[in-house]
XYZ file of C-alpha atoms in Angstrom:
606
model
C -47.826 28.088 -29.801
C -44.161 26.666 -28.143
C -41.123 29.471 -30.446
C -38.694 27.801 -32.299
C -35.998 27.448 -30.590
C -38.697 25.506 -27.901
C -38.970 23.751 -31.632
C -35.562 23.031 -31.981
C -34.762 21.903 -28.280
C -38.062 19.403 -28.543
C -37.147 17.485 -32.551
C -33.109 17.495 -31.117
C -33.972 16.233 -27.684
C -33.679 12.063 -29.678
C -31.216 12.101 -31.129
C -28.766 15.091 -28.201
C -30.097 11.874 -25.245
C -28.759 8.808 -27.908
C -25.592 10.411 -28.334
C -24.783 11.547 -24.340
C -25.639 8.167 -23.325
C -23.654 6.293 -25.697
C -21.204 8.798 -24.590
C -22.049 8.259 -21.360
C -21.181 3.675 -22.474
C -17.921 4.577 -23.957
C -17.082 6.668 -20.759
C -18.229 3.657 -18.648
C -16.027 1.036 -20.993
C -12.611 3.355 -20.786
C -12.663 3.101 -16.857
C -13.152 -0.452 -17.080
C -10.997 -0.932 -19.713
C -8.611 2.166 -19.743
C -6.664 1.013 -22.386
C -9.083 2.481 -25.066
C -7.928 5.598 -23.811
C -5.230 5.875 -24.424
C -5.166 3.007 -27.664
C -6.634 5.147 -30.726
C -3.805 8.220 -29.825
C -0.567 5.340 -30.143
C 2.113 6.616 -31.897
C 5.353 5.394 -33.148
C 7.057 7.271 -31.235
C 5.319 5.434 -27.891
C 5.663 2.217 -30.052
C 9.897 2.957 -29.879
C 9.561 4.114 -26.300
C 7.959 1.275 -24.214
C 9.707 -1.522 -26.591
C 13.038 -0.174 -24.549
C 11.166 -0.133 -21.511
C 9.880 -3.318 -22.413
C 12.737 -4.981 -22.289
C 14.724 -3.126 -20.319
C 12.514 -4.593 -17.718
C 12.814 -8.124 -18.985
C 16.343 -7.822 -18.436
C 15.753 -7.230 -14.929
C 13.004 -9.350 -14.069
C 14.072 -13.408 -15.476
C 16.719 -12.884 -13.263
C 15.129 -11.232 -10.124
C 12.165 -13.968 -10.748
C 14.524 -17.037 -10.980
C 15.808 -15.697 -7.547
C 12.683 -14.532 -5.466
C 11.614 -18.049 -6.631
C 14.437 -19.202 -4.020
C 12.882 -16.907 -0.864
C 9.399 -18.150 -1.879
C 11.384 -22.093 -0.937
C 9.825 -22.773 -4.274
C 11.084 -24.708 -7.615
C 13.423 -21.769 -9.674
C 10.554 -21.937 -12.788
C 7.193 -20.775 -10.726
C 9.672 -17.327 -10.595
C 9.039 -17.159 -14.229
C 5.610 -18.690 -13.874
C 4.183 -15.919 -12.351
C 6.273 -13.015 -13.838
C 4.582 -13.019 -17.300
C 0.554 -12.924 -16.141
C 0.726 -10.103 -14.481
C 1.993 -7.929 -18.327
C -0.921 -9.518 -20.679
C -3.767 -8.772 -17.999
C -2.089 -4.922 -16.027
C -2.116 -3.449 -19.868
C -6.370 -3.520 -20.236
C -7.098 -3.032 -16.589
C -3.955 -1.130 -15.487
C -4.505 2.547 -14.801
C -0.555 3.220 -14.623
C 1.820 3.768 -17.042
C 4.292 2.673 -15.072
C 3.894 0.016 -13.083
C 5.385 -3.641 -13.320
C 3.561 -6.639 -11.914
C 4.799 -9.791 -10.816
C 7.080 -11.742 -8.764
C 8.452 -9.886 -5.508
C 11.000 -10.349 -2.424
C 8.123 -8.888 0.343
C 5.371 -10.946 -1.881
C 7.388 -13.975 -2.190
C 8.692 -13.334 1.494
C 4.724 -14.537 2.724
C 4.638 -16.934 -0.234
C 7.180 -18.539 1.849
C 5.945 -17.907 4.910
C 2.103 -19.305 4.779
C 2.044 -22.195 1.646
C 5.555 -24.605 3.415
C 7.036 -24.651 0.350
C 4.579 -26.416 -2.107
C 3.972 -25.284 -5.105
C 0.394 -26.693 -4.281
C -0.658 -24.455 -2.591
C 1.136 -21.115 -3.963
C -0.826 -21.949 -6.271
C -3.966 -22.070 -4.597
C -3.042 -19.500 -2.954
C -2.544 -16.462 -5.403
C -5.987 -17.733 -6.565
C -7.878 -17.462 -3.808
C -6.033 -14.158 -2.889
C -7.396 -12.565 -6.863
C -11.062 -13.594 -5.837
C -10.666 -10.878 -2.657
C -9.293 -8.663 -4.730
C -11.729 -8.940 -7.163
C -14.261 -9.161 -4.546
C -12.724 -6.336 -2.862
C -12.695 -4.227 -6.460
C -16.418 -4.962 -7.166
C -17.066 -3.605 -3.780
C -15.457 -0.772 -3.993
C -13.719 -1.750 -0.903
C -9.974 0.024 -1.551
C -10.791 2.100 1.576
C -9.640 -0.468 4.207
C -5.879 -0.194 3.091
C -6.155 3.007 4.540
C -6.659 2.360 7.870
C -2.990 0.221 7.373
C -0.440 3.170 8.431
C 2.669 4.927 7.047
C 4.535 3.404 10.101
C 3.141 -0.232 10.572
C 3.988 0.065 6.381
C 7.210 0.737 7.601
C 8.033 -1.098 10.478
C 7.024 -4.056 8.120
C 8.882 -3.712 4.769
C 11.694 -3.050 6.867
C 11.274 -6.145 9.307
C 11.551 -8.040 5.785
C 14.394 -6.237 4.207
C 16.464 -8.115 7.486
C 14.263 -11.229 7.038
C 15.227 -11.788 2.826
C 18.087 -10.321 3.148
C 19.154 -12.291 6.545
C 18.251 -15.454 5.083
C 20.052 -15.479 1.249
C 23.913 -15.478 3.257
C 23.115 -19.773 3.240
C 23.544 -19.158 -0.537
C 25.766 -16.127 -0.409
C 28.304 -18.569 1.554
C 27.321 -22.138 0.237
C 25.583 -22.573 3.521
C 23.709 -25.727 3.401
C 20.906 -27.456 5.736
C 19.720 -23.967 7.071
C 16.010 -24.072 8.765
C 14.631 -21.183 7.411
C 12.317 -19.826 10.801
C 15.032 -16.853 11.446
C 15.741 -16.655 14.806
C 17.076 -20.640 13.642
C 18.299 -19.058 10.654
C 19.865 -16.298 12.107
C 21.556 -18.986 15.079
C 22.505 -22.277 12.478
C 23.928 -19.423 9.565
C 26.782 -18.015 12.193
C 26.705 -21.903 14.584
C 28.454 -23.314 10.450
C 30.251 -20.111 9.673
C 33.155 -22.196 9.543
C 31.512 -24.069 6.327
C 31.863 -21.196 3.994
C 33.029 -22.588 0.603
C 35.665 -20.540 -0.923
C 34.036 -19.820 -4.263
C 30.602 -18.665 -3.470
C 31.088 -16.210 -0.911
C 33.543 -14.719 -3.286
C 31.645 -15.097 -5.750
C 28.290 -13.359 -4.633
C 30.598 -10.567 -2.605
C 32.177 -9.109 -6.186
C 28.132 -9.789 -7.803
C 27.521 -7.439 -4.953
C 30.111 -5.096 -5.469
C 29.548 -5.056 -9.657
C 25.760 -4.923 -8.793
C 26.278 -1.345 -6.530
C 28.930 0.142 -8.547
C 26.218 -0.439 -12.051
C 23.149 1.274 -9.751
C 26.080 4.564 -8.970
C 26.494 4.997 -12.771
C 22.851 4.757 -13.353
C 22.322 6.683 -10.878
C 24.887 9.556 -11.824
C 24.710 8.653 -15.234
C 24.476 12.652 -16.811
C 21.182 13.570 -19.413
C 20.650 12.930 -22.180
C 20.170 16.356 -24.817
C 19.749 16.598 -28.570
C 23.768 18.848 -28.720
C 25.361 15.526 -28.107
C 28.198 13.880 -30.549
C 26.754 10.704 -32.107
C 30.028 8.719 -30.966
C 28.841 10.556 -27.114
C 24.512 9.642 -27.246
C 26.291 5.173 -28.381
C 28.763 5.299 -25.157
C 25.569 6.534 -23.036
C 23.065 4.556 -25.000
C 25.853 1.373 -23.549
C 26.417 2.942 -20.440
C 22.215 3.253 -19.815
C 21.443 -0.878 -20.921
C 24.151 -2.176 -19.795
C 23.868 -0.746 -16.218
C 19.920 -0.801 -15.735
C 20.067 -4.215 -16.968
C 23.002 -4.915 -14.805
C 21.211 -8.416 -13.012
C 20.926 -9.295 -15.646
C 24.695 -8.207 -17.073
C 26.166 -9.990 -13.519
C 23.629 -13.333 -13.424
C 24.492 -13.832 -17.366
C 28.560 -13.661 -16.505
C 28.529 -15.064 -13.223
C 26.363 -18.772 -14.615
C 29.682 -18.127 -17.460
C 32.175 -18.120 -14.980
C 30.432 -21.088 -13.597
C 29.992 -22.563 -17.073
C 33.786 -22.762 -17.348
C 34.421 -24.392 -14.537
C 31.961 -27.007 -15.451
C 33.992 -27.899 -18.363
C 37.848 -27.685 -16.679
C 35.509 -30.938 -14.657
C 35.385 -28.056 -11.287
C 32.742 -27.374 -10.083
C 33.240 -24.012 -6.944
C 30.055 -22.724 -7.016
C 26.192 -24.480 -5.804
C 23.914 -23.983 -8.939
C 20.784 -23.700 -9.390
C 20.516 -26.697 -11.036
C 17.649 -28.372 -14.007
C 14.372 -25.943 -14.266
C 11.660 -27.865 -15.921
C 11.257 -26.484 -19.699
C 8.498 -24.769 -21.545
C 5.858 -23.251 -20.402
C 3.844 -24.527 -17.518
C 0.033 -26.769 -18.637
C -3.160 -24.398 -18.395
C -5.221 -26.063 -15.505
C -7.553 -25.628 -12.941
C -6.118 -24.208 -9.411
C -4.941 -27.640 -6.846
C -8.310 -27.762 -4.540
C -5.979 -30.721 -2.850
C -2.583 -32.314 -2.985
C -1.529 -35.796 -2.526
C 1.556 -36.457 0.304
C 2.561 -39.029 1.710
C 0.031 -39.203 4.353
C -2.324 -39.299 2.537
C -4.867 -36.080 1.166
C -5.172 -33.219 2.408
C -8.167 -31.353 1.176
C -9.857 -28.261 -0.126
C -11.035 -27.361 3.460
C -7.438 -28.410 5.264
C -5.224 -26.363 2.493
C -7.405 -23.486 3.434
C -7.035 -23.537 6.776
C -3.680 -24.429 7.066
C -2.897 -21.286 5.032
C -5.138 -19.664 7.708
C -4.593 -15.767 8.255
C -2.111 -15.687 4.805
C -5.521 -15.711 3.340
C -6.343 -12.272 4.578
C -2.615 -10.917 4.672
C -1.540 -11.621 1.437
C -4.109 -10.280 -0.620
C -3.719 -7.691 1.973
C 0.151 -6.925 1.784
C -0.324 -6.992 -2.079
C -2.647 -4.291 -2.591
C -0.898 -1.908 -0.483
C 2.059 -2.854 -2.087
C 0.387 -2.484 -5.526
C -1.139 0.245 -5.054
C 1.609 2.358 -3.235
C 4.077 1.778 -5.869
C 1.640 2.807 -8.508
C 0.442 6.153 -6.456
C 4.048 6.891 -6.266
C 4.823 7.018 -9.612
C 1.233 8.726 -10.780
C 2.025 11.214 -8.130
C 5.587 11.444 -9.409
C 5.389 11.748 -13.718
C 1.710 13.939 -13.135
C -1.275 11.449 -13.958
C -3.886 9.797 -11.531
C -4.274 6.086 -10.934
C -8.304 4.396 -9.976
C -7.328 2.205 -6.750
C -10.421 0.461 -7.056
C -8.946 -0.316 -11.032
C -6.066 -1.317 -9.311
C -7.332 -4.034 -6.701
C -9.936 -5.036 -9.995
C -6.274 -5.392 -12.803
C -4.212 -7.550 -9.896
C -6.693 -9.686 -8.790
C -7.069 -10.827 -11.961
C -4.148 -11.377 -12.152
C -3.855 -13.146 -9.677
C -7.161 -15.604 -10.780
C -5.413 -15.890 -13.932
C -2.049 -16.413 -13.124
C -3.329 -19.380 -10.426
C -4.631 -21.437 -14.155
C -0.306 -21.160 -14.898
C 1.140 -21.818 -12.092
C 1.677 -18.219 -11.104
C 2.018 -18.262 -6.890
C 0.800 -14.684 -5.206
C 2.246 -11.445 -7.468
C 2.202 -7.649 -7.128
C 3.358 -4.440 -7.971
C 7.449 -4.077 -8.111
C 9.089 -1.295 -7.286
C 12.778 -1.517 -8.541
C 11.211 -2.672 -12.062
C 8.337 -0.187 -11.905
C 11.389 2.785 -11.253
C 13.356 1.213 -14.367
C 9.898 1.043 -16.443
C 9.504 4.594 -16.060
C 13.606 5.824 -16.331
C 13.639 3.946 -19.347
C 10.359 6.486 -20.432
C 7.839 3.852 -20.855
C 4.605 5.507 -22.825
C 1.515 3.003 -21.694
C 1.354 0.416 -20.341
C 2.094 -1.715 -23.921
C 5.099 -2.091 -22.540
C 4.199 -5.063 -20.439
C 3.630 -6.911 -23.251
C 7.401 -6.797 -24.541
C 7.878 -7.748 -20.854
C 5.844 -10.810 -20.876
C 7.086 -11.889 -24.440
C 9.749 -12.122 -23.299
C 9.822 -13.990 -19.854
C 7.807 -16.717 -22.287
C 10.755 -16.694 -24.452
C 12.830 -17.564 -21.679
C 10.908 -20.037 -20.453
C 10.862 -21.733 -23.797
C 14.098 -21.091 -24.743
C 16.950 -20.786 -22.750
C 16.304 -23.016 -19.684
C 18.368 -25.221 -20.296
C 20.986 -22.150 -20.005
C 19.598 -20.870 -16.244
C 21.129 -24.760 -14.554
C 24.277 -23.273 -14.835
C 23.680 -19.882 -12.808
C 25.367 -20.013 -9.144
C 23.110 -20.013 -5.789
C 25.512 -17.411 -4.837
C 24.221 -14.589 -8.036
C 20.732 -14.952 -7.778
C 21.394 -13.795 -3.645
C 23.697 -11.132 -4.299
C 20.540 -10.455 -6.982
C 18.335 -10.381 -3.646
C 20.185 -8.133 -1.558
C 20.902 -5.813 -3.033
C 17.401 -5.700 -4.134
C 15.935 -5.292 -1.083
C 18.365 -3.833 0.982
C 16.474 -0.168 0.035
C 13.500 -1.038 1.609
C 14.830 -0.460 5.073
C 14.162 2.793 6.012
C 17.140 4.095 8.441
C 15.900 7.440 8.336
C 11.901 6.842 9.061
C 13.214 6.415 12.715
C 14.758 10.092 13.404
C 11.129 10.606 11.352
C 8.930 10.035 13.798
C 11.233 10.276 16.508
C 10.631 15.143 15.018
C 7.404 14.682 13.460
C 5.449 12.393 15.912
C 7.357 10.274 18.448
C 4.022 8.163 18.927
C 3.650 7.146 15.246
C 7.114 4.982 16.479
C 4.728 3.063 19.049
C 3.456 0.986 16.319
C 6.943 0.916 13.534
C 8.609 -0.919 16.127
C 5.796 -2.977 17.543
C 5.107 -4.194 13.322
C 8.806 -4.258 13.168
C 9.834 -6.653 16.939
C 6.799 -8.900 15.791
C 6.870 -10.365 11.932
C 10.294 -11.073 13.406
C 8.269 -13.684 15.032
C 5.215 -14.445 12.506
C 4.308 -11.462 10.336
C 0.586 -11.455 10.437
C 0.844 -10.727 14.478
C 3.341 -7.699 12.923
C 0.542 -6.480 10.774
C -2.215 -7.571 13.352
C -0.219 -5.629 16.361
C 1.246 -2.380 14.295
C -2.561 -1.619 12.831
C -4.026 -2.254 16.556
C -2.558 -0.191 18.424
C -2.461 3.132 15.325
C -6.591 2.265 15.517
C -6.119 2.895 19.435
C -3.512 5.837 18.929
C -6.837 6.846 16.506
C -9.817 5.624 19.189
C -7.438 7.533 22.014
C -7.625 11.084 19.650
C -10.978 10.460 18.918
C -12.156 9.911 23.489
C -10.019 12.464 24.275
C -10.270 15.571 21.983
C -7.679 18.238 23.319
C -9.971 21.607 24.098
C -8.560 24.425 24.555
C -9.670 26.805 27.671
C -9.344 31.242 28.116
C -9.926 31.550 31.163
C -11.791 35.372 32.069
C -14.287 36.755 33.653
C -16.264 33.903 31.287
C -14.845 30.520 30.477
C -13.765 29.323 26.657
C -14.034 26.581 26.076
C -13.179 25.244 22.594
C -12.533 21.554 20.997
C -9.909 21.560 18.495
C -11.813 18.363 16.742
C -14.670 16.645 15.888
C -16.949 15.583 18.830
C -17.907 11.936 19.014
C -19.769 9.462 21.847
C -16.222 8.695 23.418
C -15.237 12.557 23.958
C -19.053 12.610 25.986
C -17.599 11.618 29.668
C -14.414 13.821 29.400
C -16.378 16.893 27.873
C -18.232 16.609 29.967
C -15.372 16.651 33.635
C -13.665 19.017 31.767
C -16.759 22.224 31.264
C -17.329 21.235 34.937
C -14.011 20.927 36.676
C -13.210 24.439 34.765
C -16.451 25.836 35.276
C -16.282 24.798 39.347
C -12.854 24.819 40.138
C -9.951 27.255 39.459
C -11.465 30.318 40.805
C -13.402 31.915 43.819
C -16.217 31.123 42.285
C -18.133 29.212 39.455
C -18.188 31.000 36.126
C -20.771 31.025 33.058
C -18.898 29.467 30.508
C -18.919 29.164 26.577
C -17.891 26.267 25.087
C -17.335 27.592 21.250
C -17.840 24.581 18.619
C -16.518 25.543 15.005
C -14.469 22.673 14.614
C -17.620 19.871 15.522
C -19.199 18.944 12.186
C -21.549 16.651 13.967
C -22.093 14.889 16.436
C -24.624 11.522 17.615
C -27.214 11.242 20.001
C -24.150 9.780 23.116
C -23.563 13.854 22.753
C -26.401 15.142 22.587
C -27.184 13.004 25.889
C -24.186 13.862 27.298
C -25.129 17.687 26.900
C -29.037 17.974 28.068
C -26.829 16.386 32.073
C -23.734 18.781 31.304
C -26.498 21.651 30.985
C -29.279 20.548 33.793
C -25.446 19.754 35.765
C -24.148 23.468 35.344
C -27.847 24.502 36.281
C -28.106 22.864 40.061
C -24.930 24.728 40.846
C -26.421 27.817 39.415
C -24.002 27.747 36.362
C -25.399 28.774 32.226
C -23.803 26.718 29.248
C -24.000 29.112 25.897
C -23.114 27.313 22.889
C -21.511 29.730 19.515
C -19.603 28.913 16.425
C -22.835 25.977 15.839
C -22.703 24.731 12.215
C -25.714 24.005 10.441
C -26.115 19.732 11.146
C -24.649 20.102 15.034
C -27.698 22.327 15.614
C -29.991 20.497 13.961
C -29.548 17.731 16.567
C -29.451 19.618 19.053
C -33.127 22.004 18.052
C -34.358 18.589 18.162
C -33.713 16.598 20.937
C -35.147 20.084 23.097
C -33.120 20.223 25.628
C -33.310 22.379 28.665
C -31.329 25.863 29.115
C -29.224 25.185 26.127
C -28.561 28.962 24.401
C -26.781 29.867 21.000
C -25.589 32.771 19.945
C -23.578 34.025 16.703
C -20.785 35.110 18.011
C -18.842 34.744 20.920
C -18.719 38.385 21.631
C -22.354 38.121 22.612
C -22.709 34.924 24.336
C -19.460 36.872 26.289
C -22.039 40.601 27.205
C -25.212 37.883 27.942
C -23.104 35.464 30.510
C -21.323 38.840 31.706
C -24.927 41.037 31.995
C -23.992 43.714 30.054
C -26.532 44.589 27.333
C -26.625 42.857 24.287
C -28.309 40.542 22.156
C -30.658 37.983 23.626
C -30.054 34.001 23.041
C -31.699 31.849 20.735
C -33.255 29.338 22.559
C -34.692 26.249 20.916
C -37.849 27.615 19.325
C -37.420 27.705 15.560
C -39.014 31.794 15.547
C -35.678 32.633 17.822
C -32.971 31.239 15.387
C -31.884 33.909 13.052
C -33.854 32.968 9.097
C -30.240 32.432 7.381
C -30.400 29.521 9.430
C -33.724 27.946 9.881
C -33.977 27.845 5.909
C -30.467 25.778 6.315
C -31.829 23.738 8.807
C -35.298 23.262 6.174
C -33.047 22.469 4.363
């Protein structure tokens, strides 16, 4: 007869199971749509902070988007087309409250390199990159990014900072007809330095000084506290707003100066010029393009973009996830890397329907977002709305923005990307890491994909070298003790065998028995097992004994299954040394299970 408790449990179990199923289902929805987790708790205070942050980021992204379109080699409106879709998509799918998606300097450089300054190629690249990123997110392939080491990233970003920054010197000085290839650009810039336009040069330098001064003011602003008098709080708010929106402030001022000259009939600056007004049309990405030489098919377009179809989506993911993780760590919350893949992938896919080029997470605008006190990704809705309003109503005013002012914005934005401390840091920490850093840095000036590929290859080779040649600590004495300090994998088999033989047969008047201390080895493969069997046989022919100590359960299971002749295992190093010195002590555990300690047998059978 069942107890009342059992009856209660049986009676209530269907309801409990249904509640549990509903809870699990809602949790799964929250993972795929993270806004469901924070939206029910949304408050007026959060709304206030998100609006302030959204406006701050919007005032930053509009001039940057116009400038980054220049870096990408596209008409200015394409920067704005690329600046709003990420704001809306990330509201639903993003797991970082700080991250902002949109055009960045590095992504614009890659777009310039792989799309030949053709908008059709740039939009198609956004669509294909988004599809690749979505596939990686669904297949949970975010781990591939782990194979790109920090020195490779630093080498790439530092080279990109120089390439982008120097590429804007022509606009800063008012030079024209300068090629975009880096080495040719350097040559022709110095060749034509005598053609510098005084107005552009003065305006560009003044804009850079103003941007730097406003940034320093922002960085050294004292924190707010409730005891501040109202007048001080108001003054601080005005300074904070001015310094946070410094890009918009400087560009607007430069445009006003240019307009003033235009009214007088004299224009000393090169201007941005006409920008297409209104929202971009909703249409499918161009799967073919018509040129003066005929129609370029989809297949030919893909072939033309080549390695860009791998470099652009991977670097976009890497930049975005790195920024998200950095601010998540700083502000004590976690992000889901695979969910971030879906967010940026869908942003690029949907953005391509509205003429966007590939976008990623922006470190600078994310910093503005965080410093503005953003509470949720809802701040992006305000930013996106501001960009759409500017497309609809402000494009006629963008005509008067001097190119020198936009060049100043870009140069000041990319300057922090060049990490001057990384070389000294790697010299102190691990000098070998300078190899992938330098390989990436130097080759990125030639071809971006070659730089990233070379740096990654060097990093992988260094990793494989440590796997193939693990360090082995040797303790001399009557009994030789050898301890691999890392795992043991098949490339290391011959190195281990040679090391044991050379140490056991040389360095003393007579051959010595040896102990292989394996506490750092957590798994072995079939090649290693075969190599150990051959090692035991070689030592046996020389009359030398080899004992094993500190074997973990998976390793012991593999060695027992291999039935190696002469295999001897001890629980402790002291027992092995006593046995090999032929002193009274415990006998070794041989290959039969009856001789292995009971707790080991239990684990082996588990």
